[in-house]
Amino acid sequence: MVAEAKKREIKEAYKRKKIMKERFKQEENIASAMVIWINEILPNWEVMRSTRRVRELWWQGLPPSVRGKVWSLAVGNELNITPELYEIFLSRAKERWKSFSETSSENDMEGVSLADREASLELIKLDISRTFPSLYIFQKGGPYHDVLHSILGAYTCYRPDVGYVQGMSFIAAVLILNLEEADAFIAFANLLNKPCQLAFFRVDHNMMLKYFATFEVFFEENLSKLFLHFKSYSLTPDIYLIDWIFTLYSKSLPLDLACRVWDVFCRDGEEFLFRTGLGILRLYEDILLQMDFIHIAQFLTKLPEDITSEKLFSCIAAIQMQNSTKKWTQVFASVMKDIKEGDKNNSPALKS
């Protein structure tokens, strides 16, 4: 028994040493990458952003110190929002909150007309408490509670046609952790203005079905066995993809891993969101093949907490985003064309 205990102790010590060595190596890599991003890439952004060297470095994950800056540059500011414009809509949001608090309580909000999307300002309060609850920084009294409340409120006044939709708080929270308040709002508004995010947050069913149908083309191409297993249970992508896309994986994955997904999403665009989904399915393919409808849905709704960056990105890298000779954008365009012509392509997602 003593010998066995000694053996276990040596094994554990070796394991700890290995983890420390890997962590030290990772910190060294981050430090050297940070120097390259700050001194070489960021000062020459437009010239270097699409080079092979930068794309490869980007894939490995952005150093936290430059992450927010790179995200801002990659997302862009097509809406031409300024910090001053943010302050205008924030002032308007504060006026709305004041009038709501004087005329109604939170419980009265249930009867508000859906046409008045700005009324969702009050609903924001209910959702903030559910945002990264384990961090205790966005809840009432936390250091970032008021900032999150301000950004979501200002956005609701800026885009009353969209209003507040559950899931937005997670996206705003991730941006707040990496950017200053006004910059976070600018990135948030521009991010939500991208075609995929706009389709989901506006709950544009037709457009969402087109995304699901395109996803299924690559699902069948990459994971045919699992695809048929899902199909046998009539398990459609909306069951698991909606939550993943709504929060850009920030609710479904550990925060540090979600940030790395965001890194490459900012590089590759919407395609990477769906590639990540396929990477997750590939990672857990063997387990999912043993499950029925209910257990698959439950598993994908709450992914294992021990999911690692190395394993997931290895699986994502193995996913080929090319169907025959067509890439994601071409497949998406042909799906849209087929639907317009009334051809549903026998996609289970489109039949739902």
XYZ file of C-alpha atoms in Angstrom:
352
model
C 0.000 0.000 0.000
C 2.807 2.390 0.861
C 4.493 1.599 -2.454
C 1.227 2.246 -4.337
C 0.713 5.557 -2.538
C 4.290 6.563 -3.343
C 3.710 5.619 -6.981
C 0.547 7.747 -7.133
C 2.357 10.653 -5.500
C 5.182 10.525 -8.075
C 2.626 10.317 -10.886
C 0.708 13.340 -9.553
C 3.931 15.320 -9.109
C 4.932 14.520 -12.702
C 1.488 15.596 -13.903
C 1.707 18.899 -11.973
C 5.194 19.535 -13.360
C 3.965 18.892 -16.905
C 1.012 21.287 -16.460
C 3.308 23.993 -15.050
C 5.725 23.513 -17.942
C 2.920 23.813 -20.494
C 1.530 26.894 -18.736
C 4.971 28.544 -18.693
C 5.417 27.787 -22.399
C 1.962 29.219 -23.133
C 2.783 32.412 -21.221
C 6.040 32.748 -23.161
C 4.176 32.328 -26.466
C 1.593 34.951 -25.471
C 4.346 37.401 -24.473
C 6.238 36.986 -27.766
C 2.987 37.159 -29.785
C 2.013 40.354 -27.965
C 5.261 42.038 -29.054
C 4.600 41.074 -32.689
C 0.984 42.321 -32.572
C 1.911 45.634 -30.932
C 5.090 46.445 -32.865
C 4.444 44.925 -36.280
C 0.819 44.051 -37.004
C -1.319 46.792 -35.433
C 0.739 49.722 -36.836
C 0.380 48.145 -40.327
C -3.096 46.662 -39.896
C -4.552 47.067 -43.405
C -1.421 45.717 -45.082
C -0.786 42.799 -42.724
C -4.217 41.599 -41.556
C -4.740 39.157 -44.452
C -1.186 37.832 -44.714
C -0.605 34.154 -44.080
C 1.702 34.845 -41.148
C -0.876 37.018 -39.356
C -3.739 34.590 -40.062
C -1.718 31.733 -38.545
C -0.808 33.816 -35.497
C -4.472 34.881 -35.194
C -5.614 31.253 -35.218
C -3.456 30.527 -32.160
C -5.458 33.070 -30.143
C -4.971 36.777 -29.535
C -2.958 37.984 -26.521
C -5.483 39.440 -24.002
C -3.709 42.822 -24.060
C -4.476 43.359 -27.778
C -7.666 41.326 -28.081
C -10.101 44.230 -27.770
C -8.174 46.387 -30.254
C -8.000 43.592 -32.842
C -11.694 42.770 -32.401
C -12.608 46.439 -32.940
C -10.511 46.690 -36.084
C -11.792 43.384 -37.469
C -15.472 44.106 -36.759
C -15.109 47.620 -38.140
C -17.438 50.577 -37.764
C -19.609 50.614 -40.890
C -22.323 52.342 -38.860
C -19.972 55.278 -38.181
C -20.924 55.396 -34.504
C -18.988 57.883 -32.388
C -18.559 58.038 -28.603
C -20.729 61.189 -28.730
C -23.540 59.267 -30.445
C -23.304 56.616 -27.734
C -23.721 59.310 -25.068
C -26.826 60.648 -26.852
C -28.536 57.246 -26.877
C -27.405 56.536 -23.326
C -29.041 59.801 -22.187
C -32.199 58.781 -23.974
C -32.113 55.366 -22.289
C -31.731 57.001 -18.870
C -34.754 59.213 -19.593
C -36.768 56.127 -20.540
C -35.714 54.319 -17.350
C -36.724 57.340 -15.315
C -40.159 57.540 -16.938
C -40.670 53.775 -16.551
C -39.756 53.829 -12.866
C -42.196 56.694 -12.306
C -45.106 55.130 -14.198
C -44.748 51.358 -13.914
C -43.162 48.456 -12.122
C -41.269 45.549 -13.696
C -44.361 43.354 -13.359
C -46.376 45.736 -15.526
C -44.059 45.140 -18.471
C -45.803 41.934 -19.530
C -48.594 43.876 -21.180
C -46.333 46.154 -23.234
C -47.022 46.115 -26.981
C -44.353 44.337 -29.014
C -44.407 47.289 -31.416
C -42.843 49.418 -28.696
C -39.446 47.688 -28.708
C -37.873 50.377 -26.551
C -40.033 49.053 -23.710
C -37.529 46.198 -23.525
C -35.275 48.581 -21.577
C -36.955 47.321 -18.416
C -36.455 43.695 -19.470
C -32.693 44.240 -19.571
C -32.608 44.441 -15.769
C -34.006 40.932 -15.505
C -31.384 39.477 -17.848
C -28.246 41.155 -16.498
C -28.443 39.104 -13.304
C -28.182 35.926 -15.411
C -25.053 37.085 -17.259
C -21.914 35.189 -16.189
C -23.338 34.773 -12.653
C -20.254 32.875 -11.463
C -18.032 35.925 -12.092
C -20.117 38.188 -9.792
C -19.049 41.273 -11.773
C -22.156 42.038 -13.829
C -24.739 41.522 -11.098
C -26.131 44.436 -9.079
C -23.323 45.907 -6.983
C -20.646 44.407 -9.264
C -18.033 46.609 -11.002
C -19.460 46.132 -14.488
C -23.198 46.076 -13.742
C -23.843 49.724 -14.629
C -21.681 49.598 -17.780
C -23.536 46.528 -19.085
C -26.864 48.144 -18.247
C -25.823 51.336 -20.067
C -24.636 49.626 -23.262
C -27.737 47.437 -23.568
C -30.019 50.371 -22.800
C -28.310 52.654 -25.312
C -28.487 49.943 -27.988
C -32.207 49.450 -27.408
C -32.757 53.154 -28.069
C -30.333 53.120 -31.011
C -32.083 50.142 -32.613
C -35.732 50.113 -31.443
C -36.518 47.928 -34.481
C -34.441 45.171 -32.866
C -34.907 46.020 -29.189
C -33.427 43.849 -26.480
C -33.264 40.103 -27.118
C -32.148 37.528 -24.570
C -28.529 36.597 -25.225
C -27.390 40.109 -26.094
C -26.176 40.645 -22.534
C -23.553 37.907 -22.948
C -22.154 39.477 -26.129
C -22.030 42.935 -24.548
C -20.407 41.503 -21.390
C -17.573 39.845 -23.348
C -16.904 43.131 -25.157
C -16.924 45.074 -21.860
C -14.232 42.735 -20.502
C -11.989 43.620 -23.433
C -12.829 47.224 -24.382
C -13.577 50.629 -22.909
C -17.285 51.464 -22.584
C -17.809 53.565 -25.744
C -15.632 51.238 -27.853
C -17.569 48.239 -26.525
C -20.843 49.869 -27.613
C -19.466 50.651 -31.084
C -18.259 47.056 -31.540
C -21.532 45.699 -30.105
C -23.764 47.691 -32.475
C -21.640 46.845 -35.519
C -21.413 43.184 -34.569
C -25.181 42.899 -34.218
C -25.571 44.589 -37.596
C -23.839 41.692 -39.381
C -26.295 39.639 -41.549
C -26.189 36.490 -39.387
C -26.611 38.278 -36.054
C -29.338 40.522 -37.450
C -31.245 37.502 -38.782
C -31.121 35.740 -35.400
C -31.834 38.740 -33.174
C -34.699 39.885 -35.376
C -35.912 36.263 -35.360
C -36.083 36.273 -39.160
C -37.307 32.685 -39.505
C -36.722 32.403 -43.258
C -33.140 33.641 -43.016
C -32.443 31.451 -39.964
C -33.681 28.397 -41.872
C -31.263 29.232 -44.689
C -28.386 29.299 -42.220
C -29.513 25.971 -40.741
C -29.832 24.406 -44.204
C -26.313 25.571 -45.159
C -24.977 24.244 -41.851
C -26.531 20.840 -42.601
C -24.772 20.635 -45.977
C -21.409 20.834 -44.174
C -22.647 18.663 -41.310
C -23.427 15.831 -43.742
C -20.158 16.393 -45.606
C -17.961 16.272 -42.480
C -19.834 14.012 -40.039
C -22.080 11.822 -42.180
C -22.595 9.122 -39.521
C -23.646 11.618 -36.849
C -25.733 13.523 -39.396
C -27.760 10.364 -40.150
C -28.063 9.638 -36.411
C -29.525 13.108 -35.806
C -31.774 12.719 -38.851
C -33.131 9.405 -37.548
C -34.412 11.306 -34.486
C -35.540 14.336 -36.565
C -33.129 16.384 -34.474
C -32.740 19.685 -36.323
C -29.978 22.302 -35.902
C -32.247 24.912 -34.325
C -32.402 22.780 -31.158
C -28.754 23.438 -30.331
C -27.483 26.116 -32.746
C -29.819 28.953 -31.727
C -28.346 29.293 -28.233
C -24.787 28.963 -29.559
C -25.266 31.639 -32.237
C -27.320 34.024 -30.057
C -24.509 34.319 -27.509
C -21.597 33.619 -29.890
C -20.720 30.634 -27.664
C -20.026 32.879 -24.660
C -22.733 31.138 -22.612
C -21.982 27.608 -23.839
C -18.185 27.480 -23.553
C -15.733 28.465 -20.788
C -15.062 32.206 -21.111
C -11.384 31.908 -22.133
C -12.300 29.378 -24.820
C -15.242 31.484 -26.009
C -12.848 34.437 -26.406
C -10.599 32.320 -28.607
C -13.632 31.387 -30.731
C -14.404 35.111 -30.982
C -10.802 35.733 -32.101
C -11.193 33.574 -35.201
C -14.823 34.621 -35.721
C -13.537 38.200 -36.057
C -11.029 36.901 -38.603
C -13.287 34.608 -40.658
C -16.793 35.969 -40.107
C -20.080 34.049 -39.681
C -18.726 30.904 -41.327
C -16.544 30.267 -38.288
C -19.550 30.246 -35.938
C -20.969 27.274 -37.820
C -17.559 25.647 -38.199
C -17.190 25.857 -34.416
C -20.572 24.144 -34.055
C -19.354 21.309 -36.264
C -16.117 21.188 -34.258
C -18.123 20.658 -31.070
C -20.161 17.883 -32.728
C -16.948 16.240 -33.950
C -15.363 16.455 -30.497
C -18.287 14.632 -28.904
C -19.310 12.485 -31.891
C -18.674 9.125 -30.206
C -20.736 10.107 -27.158
C -23.578 11.614 -29.210
C -23.862 8.480 -31.378
C -24.809 6.537 -28.227
C -27.573 8.968 -27.226
C -31.252 9.393 -28.072
C -33.064 12.660 -28.903
C -33.613 13.868 -25.324
C -30.093 13.108 -24.136
C -28.498 14.714 -27.224
C -30.565 17.874 -26.740
C -29.674 18.008 -23.027
C -25.975 17.367 -23.702
C -25.663 20.057 -26.387
C -27.618 22.561 -24.299
C -25.138 22.163 -21.435
C -21.719 21.158 -22.732
C -19.105 19.561 -20.432
C -17.177 22.164 -18.436
C -13.827 20.419 -18.978
C -13.782 21.176 -22.715
C -10.278 22.398 -23.618
C -9.073 24.874 -26.210
C -6.553 22.437 -27.700
C -9.066 19.620 -28.210
C -11.826 21.844 -29.592
C -9.581 23.754 -32.007
C -8.050 20.499 -33.201
C -11.568 19.320 -34.086
C -12.483 22.670 -35.684
C -9.314 22.504 -37.816
C -10.396 19.079 -39.071
C -13.716 20.474 -40.346
C -13.611 21.198 -44.064
C -15.772 24.167 -45.010
C -15.974 23.154 -48.637
C -18.745 21.117 -50.253
C -17.445 19.649 -53.517
C -15.930 22.835 -54.937
C -18.252 25.256 -53.132
C -17.306 27.255 -50.067
C -19.680 28.440 -47.283
C -20.737 31.653 -49.040
C -21.441 29.825 -52.312
C -23.459 27.086 -50.605
C -25.413 29.722 -48.656
C -26.136 31.633 -51.877
C -27.343 28.466 -53.637
C -29.555 27.561 -50.649
C -31.156 30.999 -50.837
C -31.694 30.557 -54.578
C -33.202 27.083 -54.125
C -35.613 28.317 -51.465
C -36.706 31.204 -53.646
C -37.477 28.714 -56.392
C -39.490 26.602 -53.961
C -36.994 23.744 -53.838
C -36.601 22.781 -50.163
C -33.659 20.448 -50.866
C -35.186 17.855 -48.481
C -33.412 19.501 -45.558
C -34.846 18.441 -42.185
C -34.179 21.947 -40.884
C -36.310 23.433 -43.624
C -39.108 20.946 -43.031
C -39.376 21.891 -39.363
